[in-house]
Amino acid sequence: MAEPVLEILELRKTFGALKATDGVSLTLMPGEIHALIGPNGAGKSTLIHQISGSIRPNSGTIRFLGQDMAGLDMAARARLGLGRSFQISSLVQEFSALRNVMLAVQARQGSSFRFFRPVMGDPTLTEPAMAMLERVGLAGRAHMPAAELSHGERRQLEIAIALALGSKAFLFDEPMAGMGPEGSKSLTKFLDGLRHEAPILLVEHDMDAVFALADRISVLVYGRVVATGTVDVIRNDPEVRRAYLGEAA
Amino acid sequence: MTNASLMTRETIVNVLLALLLLAIPLGASAMGEPFYITLATRIAVLALAAVGLNIALGLGGLVSFGHAAFFGLGGYAAGVLATHAFDGVPLFAGIPGTDSMPIIWLVTVVVCGLLALPIGAISLRTTGVYFIMITLAFAQMIYYFAISWPAYGGEDGLSIYVRSAFPGANAAQPLPFFLICYAVLMTALGLFWLLRGSRFGAALQAARQNATRLSAVGIAPFNIRLVAFAVSAMVTGVAGALFADLNKFVSPSMMSWHMSGELIVLIILGGKGRLFGPVAGAMLYVLFEFALGGITERWQFFLGLILLGVVLFARGGLLGLLAGKARHG
């Protein structure tokens, strides 16, 4: 079996008495979409935050491409290729969609301490950024300030940014949230193709999308992984049905 | 193309402001009114100090309440070096003083940069009101240090007997000195413009608006802000050196928190983050100081009212009123 791209071992995080992450272990394999589902408050976002580096775990190990992430901040992890989207869109509001993506291109080129050359006339920034916007279908809105984009467009823009980083793994936190059925459908199709570029750890409430996309599903309840398996296994797991899918056992 | 027309409008306003600032002293010189040349020089120097602060505050959102420290350091660099040159006494270890402006500016830039790095590195661990307070605290430390150093005048300040020299210009005369200050201001504005449009500027403005997003693409906001803080301090420092040469006097009051506040006021009046905001702000400020100051000693009360009006009704400052909303590519 291939080496996992992302490996999480016995991760623990408490907030006071609350065990937000209670001994979570999971892996993300090359080419897969690994969906993380669970009821509200199960600790899905907290887990994503710990992987991306915005929250420090109390104990446990996160390995990305074989490297221990302990002690690396969010920016350092992003530079290694851990691309994320946020549960609530997090963009540079006054910048246009294009400039938001250009920032990621610039970061990937590793060159933010350049003080004189104007970015807007720099094809090494504008061209790759435009290409990413085209891929997610936002090219027509390239010059619109992020603040003026619709909710769905902002989600698309977040994904374009993650793509522009040349990420080696994606952490997507509810990318479908608030999208209409059409938007969800086209994003589902897009993510389906994306897995071959880099594996995706997907937190999502839209069960149609999860069942359509996931190679494996992990179910998180009260900070614990109660089950991991293929779509069929999870659908038929009695404990999952009881704890999450809301059916009487 | 509303964007393009707004840009043109702001450019026109900027050019007009630049020409106006140049026209005042030229006209005053022709009419033999050197006082107005001094007034215009004061505008240029204060504007330069605010251009420096505008890098940190306007672009980076770093409300430094301690930039007077760098303004004063520039002033003392000019005063101390000129005094040693005048007296013919070496500074230390046989290094002589100097009355050459370019060398004084170079020393200022180095000193301010070297001091801004540790001050920034500590202050930038905090944000918001704590950042404001910690920059204030550092500036007050330097202020009291200047007060308690009798060798350079202590509380009384230090007189500069002969204004420092600039190669190829008679800087002792008001008009050539104005032109020197004006040229430095225009250079600083050019640097600000380049900086704002560059990769560094993009990262700095992103750090102001959404630092988490900047981290998520792999750029550490701290490093960007620290460099911006240092560059900002250097520019404000050079303004301080010119201010000392303008008044032929430097005192700890240049470093007091009043001065820090004044620089912030200039930026708010003119329009923060705007290229010519500091110029418009300094023009307004000096105009009030001169016009209202002639009528009442309590002119700052009226300045306060105007500032209140700007903050409540015209967030974009004078530039916002003249040139419309700021444009972001």
XYZ file of C-alpha atoms in Angstrom:
578
model
C 0.000 0.000 0.000
C 1.178 3.497 -0.769
C 2.322 5.893 1.919
C -0.444 8.163 3.246
C -0.174 11.816 2.243
C -1.573 12.884 5.584
C -1.444 10.804 8.723
C -3.054 11.712 12.026
C -2.222 9.685 15.121
C -3.983 9.816 18.479
C -4.749 13.529 18.255
C -6.205 15.098 21.384
C -7.486 18.579 22.083
C -9.526 19.735 25.049
C -11.171 23.091 25.740
C -11.656 23.027 29.486
C -13.737 19.925 30.178
C -14.775 19.542 26.552
C -12.896 16.882 24.626
C -13.114 18.419 21.152
C -10.697 15.893 19.691
C -10.468 12.659 21.628
C -7.807 10.359 20.256
C -8.471 10.800 16.546
C -6.411 8.774 14.078
C -6.980 8.843 10.356
C -5.129 8.817 7.072
C -5.505 10.487 3.713
C -4.230 8.312 0.873
C -3.019 9.510 -2.535
C -5.864 10.048 -4.986
C -8.696 9.690 -2.481
C -11.440 11.834 -1.122
C -11.809 11.112 2.557
C -15.007 12.608 3.910
C -15.366 13.584 7.535
C -18.954 13.649 8.704
C -20.609 14.018 12.046
C -23.242 16.031 13.876
C -22.706 19.687 14.748
C -20.202 20.072 17.542
C -18.536 16.755 16.793
C -15.187 18.519 16.392
C -14.782 18.450 12.623
C -13.687 22.051 12.229
C -11.474 21.818 15.313
C -9.744 18.883 13.654
C -9.253 20.830 10.409
C -7.852 23.752 12.413
C -5.321 21.476 14.094
C -4.218 19.983 10.789
C -3.845 23.383 9.129
C -2.028 24.787 12.152
C -4.378 27.437 13.499
C -5.029 25.441 16.693
C -2.374 23.468 18.560
C -3.330 19.972 19.726
C -2.639 18.892 23.318
C -1.059 15.675 22.129
C -0.786 13.394 19.147
C 0.994 13.553 15.833
C 0.170 15.027 12.451
C 2.388 13.866 9.619
C 2.169 15.453 6.187
C 4.240 13.893 3.371
C 6.137 12.035 6.076
C 7.054 15.177 7.975
C 5.959 15.909 11.532
C 3.939 19.139 11.574
C 4.546 19.903 15.262
C 6.030 23.366 15.670
C 5.113 24.520 12.171
C 2.667 27.419 11.954
C -0.129 27.796 9.455
C 1.997 29.662 6.919
C 4.767 27.049 7.033
C 2.282 24.188 6.531
C 0.697 26.018 3.608
C 4.127 26.413 2.026
C 4.644 22.642 2.283
C 1.449 22.151 0.286
C -1.409 21.928 2.730
C -4.178 23.963 1.085
C -7.367 24.729 2.929
C -10.699 26.408 2.496
C -12.572 27.905 5.400
C -15.980 27.028 6.766
C -16.826 30.713 6.562
C -15.180 32.199 3.469
C -11.976 33.969 4.387
C -10.835 36.291 1.626
C -9.087 39.610 1.215
C -12.309 41.566 0.878
C -11.106 44.698 -0.907
C -8.981 42.760 -3.396
C -10.499 41.545 -6.637
C -10.985 37.822 -7.147
C -7.927 37.878 -9.398
C -5.742 39.575 -6.788
C -6.855 37.086 -4.159
C -5.574 34.271 -6.348
C -2.469 36.262 -7.326
C -1.560 36.424 -3.646
C -1.486 32.631 -3.587
C 0.572 32.497 -6.793
C 3.004 34.983 -5.285
C 3.227 32.927 -2.107
C 3.907 29.781 -4.111
C 6.727 31.536 -5.932
C 8.151 32.328 -2.507
C 8.781 35.963 -3.214
C 6.831 38.436 -1.110
C 9.807 40.644 -0.303
C 9.827 42.367 -3.674
C 9.221 46.031 -3.216
C 9.137 47.723 -6.598
C 7.756 45.752 -9.506
C 4.010 46.316 -9.885
C 2.018 43.097 -9.515
C -0.744 44.078 -11.908
C 1.537 44.133 -14.931
C 3.337 40.944 -13.974
C 2.242 38.045 -16.207
C 4.008 35.496 -13.983
C 1.318 36.361 -11.412
C -1.723 37.328 -13.474
C -1.625 34.446 -15.968
C -1.543 31.512 -13.540
C -4.113 33.289 -11.356
C -6.434 33.784 -14.306
C -6.003 30.138 -15.303
C -7.136 29.045 -11.829
C -10.184 31.305 -11.975
C -11.049 29.773 -15.335
C -10.801 26.294 -13.871
C -13.361 27.045 -11.178
C -15.520 29.040 -13.588
C -14.925 32.469 -12.084
C -12.964 34.086 -14.909
C -15.855 36.389 -15.728
C -15.753 37.810 -12.193
C -11.977 38.225 -12.025
C -12.036 41.973 -11.425
C -14.878 41.995 -8.926
C -13.894 42.758 -5.318
C -14.205 39.635 -3.175
C -16.658 41.472 -0.924
C -19.096 41.819 -3.829
C -19.054 38.171 -4.916
C -22.023 35.947 -4.164
C -21.753 33.333 -1.443
C -21.219 30.505 -3.911
C -18.647 32.483 -5.867
C -16.640 33.050 -2.724
C -16.524 29.311 -2.093
C -15.301 28.835 -5.668
C -12.694 31.534 -5.130
C -11.418 29.785 -1.998
C -10.917 26.650 -4.044
C -9.148 28.587 -6.813
C -6.757 29.931 -4.164
C -6.062 26.434 -2.835
C -5.414 25.273 -6.421
C -3.054 28.173 -7.092
C -0.965 27.154 -4.097
C -0.135 23.905 -5.889
C -1.392 22.105 -2.814
C -0.382 18.475 -2.288
C -3.453 17.887 -0.144
C -6.673 19.825 0.283
C -8.596 20.435 3.488
C -12.048 21.631 2.512
C -14.339 22.680 5.344
C -17.946 22.534 4.122
C -17.317 23.845 0.609
C -20.968 23.245 -0.329
C -22.408 25.132 2.635
C -25.002 27.645 1.542
C -24.757 26.719 -2.124
C -27.834 26.097 -4.192
C -28.494 22.625 -5.659
C -26.977 23.659 -9.003
C -23.852 24.999 -7.347
C -23.468 21.863 -5.230
C -23.827 19.673 -8.273
C -21.175 21.458 -10.307
C -18.807 21.665 -7.330
C -19.291 17.938 -6.725
C -18.265 17.268 -10.300
C -15.266 19.550 -9.944
C -14.036 17.917 -6.728
C -14.488 14.520 -8.330
C -11.845 15.419 -10.900
C -9.632 17.190 -8.394
C -8.827 14.085 -6.345
C -6.355 12.925 -8.990
C -4.414 16.127 -8.553
C -4.232 15.920 -4.776
C -6.222 14.001 -2.164
C -8.996 15.821 -0.329
C -10.030 15.689 3.300
C -13.614 16.860 2.996
C -15.814 18.055 5.815
C -19.338 18.235 4.441
C -22.944 18.124 5.578
C -24.381 17.599 2.110
C -24.840 13.814 2.213
C -25.580 13.508 -1.505
C -22.206 15.062 -2.227
C -20.451 12.954 0.393
C -21.924 9.679 -0.863
C -21.179 10.631 -4.457
C -17.585 11.662 -3.838
C -16.050 9.840 -0.905
C -13.732 6.900 -1.298
C -13.805 6.568 2.465
C -15.868 8.177 5.179
C -14.959 8.733 8.792
C -17.714 9.505 11.265
C -16.813 11.826 14.102
C -19.004 11.947 17.208
C -17.999 13.848 20.362
C -14.426 14.117 19.155
C -14.030 10.386 18.416
C -13.953 8.510 15.147
C -16.745 5.986 15.631
C -16.424 4.399 12.204
C -14.273 4.550 9.073
C -15.012 2.791 5.826
C -16.349 2.915 2.309
C -19.678 4.536 1.521
C -21.485 1.181 1.716
C -19.931 0.201 5.006
C -20.815 3.530 6.605
C -24.351 3.519 5.225
C -24.983 0.169 6.808
C -23.105 0.623 10.058
C -25.704 0.387 12.835
C -23.763 2.594 15.232
C -23.480 5.307 12.589
C -27.151 5.108 11.838
C -27.930 5.481 15.497
C -25.451 8.223 16.273
C -25.623 10.285 13.179
C -28.087 9.417 10.504
C -30.733 9.799 13.132
C -32.543 6.489 12.751
C -33.877 4.509 15.634
C -31.923 1.283 15.998
C -15.223 51.858 -16.570
C -15.833 53.534 -13.229
C -12.553 52.185 -11.908
C -10.508 53.835 -14.610
C -12.256 57.188 -14.284
C -11.795 57.158 -10.503
C -8.144 56.455 -10.926
C -7.805 59.360 -13.302
C -9.661 61.588 -10.894
C -7.392 60.668 -8.008
C -4.357 61.172 -10.235
C -5.583 64.639 -11.182
C -6.174 65.545 -7.544
C -2.703 64.279 -6.662
C -1.027 66.289 -9.401
C -2.946 69.409 -8.365
C -1.924 68.967 -4.719
C 1.708 68.488 -5.742
C 1.620 71.600 -7.936
C -0.139 73.645 -5.268
C 2.479 72.770 -2.686
C 5.175 73.803 -5.164
C 3.394 76.990 -6.249
C 2.991 78.474 -2.748
C 6.698 78.970 -2.008
C 7.561 79.918 -5.588
C 4.907 82.645 -5.476
C 5.943 83.686 -1.980
C 9.548 83.904 -3.106
C 8.605 86.072 -6.075
C 6.690 88.405 -3.752
C 9.455 88.438 -1.176
C 7.430 86.689 1.557
C 9.816 84.113 3.039
C 7.379 83.279 5.835
C 5.124 81.423 3.434
C 8.093 79.458 2.145
C 8.713 78.271 5.693
C 5.050 77.382 6.019
C 5.163 75.306 2.824
C 8.367 73.639 4.020
C 6.614 72.722 7.249
C 3.816 71.157 5.207
C 6.291 69.178 3.093
C 8.195 67.875 6.124
C 5.098 66.912 8.125
C 3.660 65.275 5.007
C 6.878 63.277 4.617
C 6.655 62.078 8.228
C 3.055 61.043 7.617
C 3.949 59.256 4.352
C 6.232 57.124 6.499
C 3.499 56.385 9.021
C 1.048 55.776 6.178
C 3.055 52.691 5.181
C 2.460 51.089 8.573
C -0.946 52.587 9.364
C -2.540 53.051 5.977
C -1.305 49.983 4.136
C -0.632 47.648 7.045
C -3.319 48.777 9.495
C -0.646 49.094 12.198
C -1.734 52.022 14.362
C 1.656 53.033 15.703
C 1.260 55.597 18.457
C 5.031 55.844 18.741
C 6.241 57.165 15.428
C 7.291 60.413 17.081
C 10.230 58.418 18.457
C 11.563 57.933 14.945
C 10.727 61.512 13.993
C 12.706 62.667 17.023
C 15.578 60.272 16.387
C 15.958 61.784 12.932
C 15.909 65.206 14.551
C 18.587 64.263 17.066
C 20.684 62.614 14.362
C 20.690 65.932 12.515
C 21.218 67.992 15.673
C 23.939 65.869 17.241
C 25.929 65.354 14.042
C 25.708 69.046 13.128
C 26.712 70.161 16.623
C 29.795 67.955 16.598
C 30.720 69.207 13.148
C 30.226 72.822 14.284
C 32.306 72.378 17.439
C 34.913 70.256 15.686
C 34.613 67.631 18.446
C 34.581 63.999 17.334
C 31.400 62.048 18.058
C 33.124 59.037 19.605
C 36.160 56.924 18.804
C 37.444 59.706 16.562
C 34.405 59.704 14.255
C 33.685 63.311 13.294
C 30.239 64.947 13.104
C 28.895 66.099 9.786
C 26.818 68.916 8.363
C 26.057 67.089 5.127
C 22.358 66.318 4.774
C 22.743 63.145 2.696
C 25.052 61.629 5.327
C 22.701 62.721 8.130
C 19.775 61.080 6.322
C 21.764 57.903 5.820
C 22.632 57.781 9.533
C 18.972 58.451 10.361
C 17.739 55.642 8.135
C 20.206 53.187 9.667
C 19.491 54.226 13.266
C 15.702 54.216 12.810
C 15.778 50.887 10.996
C 17.958 49.276 13.658
C 15.707 50.535 16.433
C 12.417 49.827 14.646
C 13.286 46.149 14.177
C 13.415 45.220 17.887
C 10.585 47.637 18.790
C 8.465 46.212 15.979
C 9.410 42.623 16.798
C 8.100 43.070 20.340
C 5.116 45.305 19.531
C 3.882 43.127 16.663
C 3.327 40.237 19.060
C 0.266 42.210 20.104
C -2.585 43.686 18.093
C -5.239 46.355 18.416
C -5.190 48.554 21.463
C -2.211 46.682 22.962
C -0.149 47.440 19.876
C -1.071 51.113 20.212
C -0.066 51.136 23.869
C 3.194 49.256 23.466
C 4.394 51.503 20.630
C 3.477 54.473 22.827
C 5.449 52.977 25.706
C 8.571 52.548 23.587
C 8.313 56.097 22.293
C 7.946 57.467 25.824
C 11.042 55.518 26.909
C 13.036 57.176 24.157
C 11.459 60.538 24.980
C 12.536 60.353 28.622
C 15.952 59.151 27.577
C 16.360 62.323 25.485
C 15.139 64.496 28.376
C 17.654 63.003 30.778
C 20.675 63.305 28.521
C 22.273 66.657 29.420
C 25.088 66.363 26.889
C 22.588 67.220 24.136
C 20.482 69.796 25.891
C 18.238 67.473 27.894
C 14.844 69.025 28.391
C 15.919 72.311 26.806
C 16.724 70.775 23.472
C 19.605 71.418 21.166
C 20.095 74.380 18.851
C 21.570 73.925 15.410
C 23.588 77.046 14.691
C 24.031 76.541 10.975
C 21.599 74.563 8.868
C 23.271 71.507 7.358
C 24.384 71.604 3.763
C 23.216 69.855 0.644
C 25.681 69.472 -2.246
C 24.910 71.877 -5.063
C 22.262 73.896 -3.209
C 22.367 76.771 -0.773
C 20.243 75.084 1.869
C 20.606 78.025 4.241
C 18.191 79.967 2.018
C 14.461 79.215 2.470
C 13.584 78.402 -1.136
C 16.417 75.949 -1.902
C 15.733 74.259 1.435
C 12.059 73.959 0.553
C 12.971 72.430 -2.791
C 15.171 69.859 -1.048
C 12.306 68.901 1.285
C 9.874 68.837 -1.624
C 12.166 66.559 -3.642
C 12.534 64.171 -0.703
C 8.753 64.165 -0.234
C 8.152 63.383 -3.901
C 10.742 60.600 -3.776
C 9.043 59.139 -0.714
C 5.659 59.327 -2.445
C 7.145 57.529 -5.439
C 8.488 54.818 -3.140
C 5.115 54.531 -1.396
C 3.388 54.149 -4.751
C 5.792 51.437 -5.901
C 5.599 49.667 -2.565
C 1.800 49.656 -2.565
C 1.619 48.084 -6.013
C 4.366 45.510 -5.394
C 4.216 41.959 -4.101
C 5.242 43.211 -0.703
C 2.455 45.789 -0.805
C -0.078 43.144 -1.768
C 0.949 40.984 1.178
C 0.946 43.977 3.541
C -2.549 45.079 2.543
C -3.770 41.504 2.781
C -2.294 41.322 6.294
C -4.398 44.345 7.241
C -7.630 42.950 5.824
C -7.342 39.261 6.630
C -4.191 37.947 8.281
C -5.598 34.411 8.505
C -6.002 34.309 4.732
C -2.422 35.484 4.298
C -1.190 32.687 6.589
C -3.332 30.161 4.757
C -1.547 30.904 1.491
C 1.793 30.480 3.253
C 2.921 34.052 3.920
C 3.684 34.819 7.572
C 2.018 38.166 8.412
C 4.535 38.922 11.164
C 7.524 39.167 8.809
C 5.647 41.356 6.363
C 4.476 43.708 9.116
C 7.901 43.911 10.708
C 9.586 45.017 7.492
C 6.772 47.507 6.852
C 7.178 48.924 10.355
C 10.914 49.386 9.843
C 10.575 51.011 6.405
C 7.864 53.240 7.817
C 10.133 54.307 10.690
C 12.996 55.122 8.320
C 10.892 57.492 6.215
C 9.487 59.243 9.285
C 13.051 59.520 10.629
C 14.271 61.381 7.544
C 11.372 63.807 7.989
C 12.567 64.393 11.555
C 16.056 65.262 10.325
C 14.583 67.807 7.916
C 12.294 69.160 10.642
C 15.318 69.827 12.851
C 17.075 71.602 10.006
C 13.933 73.611 9.272
C 13.644 74.875 12.855
C 17.418 74.809 13.493
C 16.393 73.250 16.761
C 15.635 69.831 18.121
C 14.047 69.011 21.453
C 12.465 66.037 23.192
C 9.035 67.454 22.299
C 9.588 66.054 18.791
C 9.367 62.618 20.426
C 6.388 63.253 22.674
C 3.129 61.413 22.245
C 1.532 64.664 21.038
C 3.688 64.389 17.948
C 2.686 60.738 17.408
C -0.934 61.778 17.673
C -0.394 64.657 15.274
C 0.969 62.299 12.623
C -2.062 60.027 12.984
C -4.338 63.084 12.733
C -2.618 64.149 9.497
C -3.322 60.765 7.952
C -6.954 60.649 9.090
C -7.542 64.194 7.805
C -6.024 63.445 4.438
C -7.276 59.891 3.913
C -5.491 56.821 5.234
C -3.775 54.506 2.819
C -4.125 57.079 0.039
C -0.991 58.121 -1.799
C -1.519 61.868 -1.289
C -3.505 61.541 1.939
C -0.560 62.712 4.069
C 0.038 65.695 1.766
C -3.602 66.784 1.901
C -3.641 66.183 5.656
C -0.496 68.212 6.286
C -1.817 71.071 4.131
C -5.075 71.177 6.098
C -3.314 70.871 9.420
C -0.788 73.635 8.815
C -3.518 75.809 7.322
C -5.639 75.429 10.479
C -2.652 75.937 12.694
C -1.803 79.144 10.828
C -5.281 80.535 10.168
C -7.009 79.539 13.408
C -3.833 79.859 15.443
C -3.749 83.554 14.498
C -7.240 84.055 15.915
C -7.200 81.905 19.028
C -4.682 79.982 21.056
C -7.271 77.240 21.373
C -7.175 76.429 17.678
C -6.759 72.759 18.435
C -10.282 72.732 19.849
C -11.558 73.598 16.393
C -9.200 71.123 14.805
C -10.775 68.542 17.100
C -14.238 69.457 15.821
C -13.085 69.108 12.229
C -11.454 65.770 12.984
C -14.686 64.606 14.546
C -16.517 65.609 11.393
C -14.071 63.710 9.212
C -14.293 60.553 11.286
C -18.089 60.680 11.435
C -18.970 61.862 7.958
C -15.968 61.597 5.658
C -14.024 58.441 6.524
C -11.930 58.759 3.388
C -10.596 62.131 4.561
C -9.968 65.028 2.198
C -8.782 62.672 -0.555
C -11.981 60.688 -0.200
C -14.009 63.870 -0.681
C -11.978 65.083 -3.644
C -11.210 61.858 -5.445
C -13.868 59.366 -4.372
C -13.516 55.956 -2.826
C -10.150 54.220 -2.792
C -9.554 51.885 -5.690
C -8.231 48.376 -5.246
C -7.131 46.444 -8.322
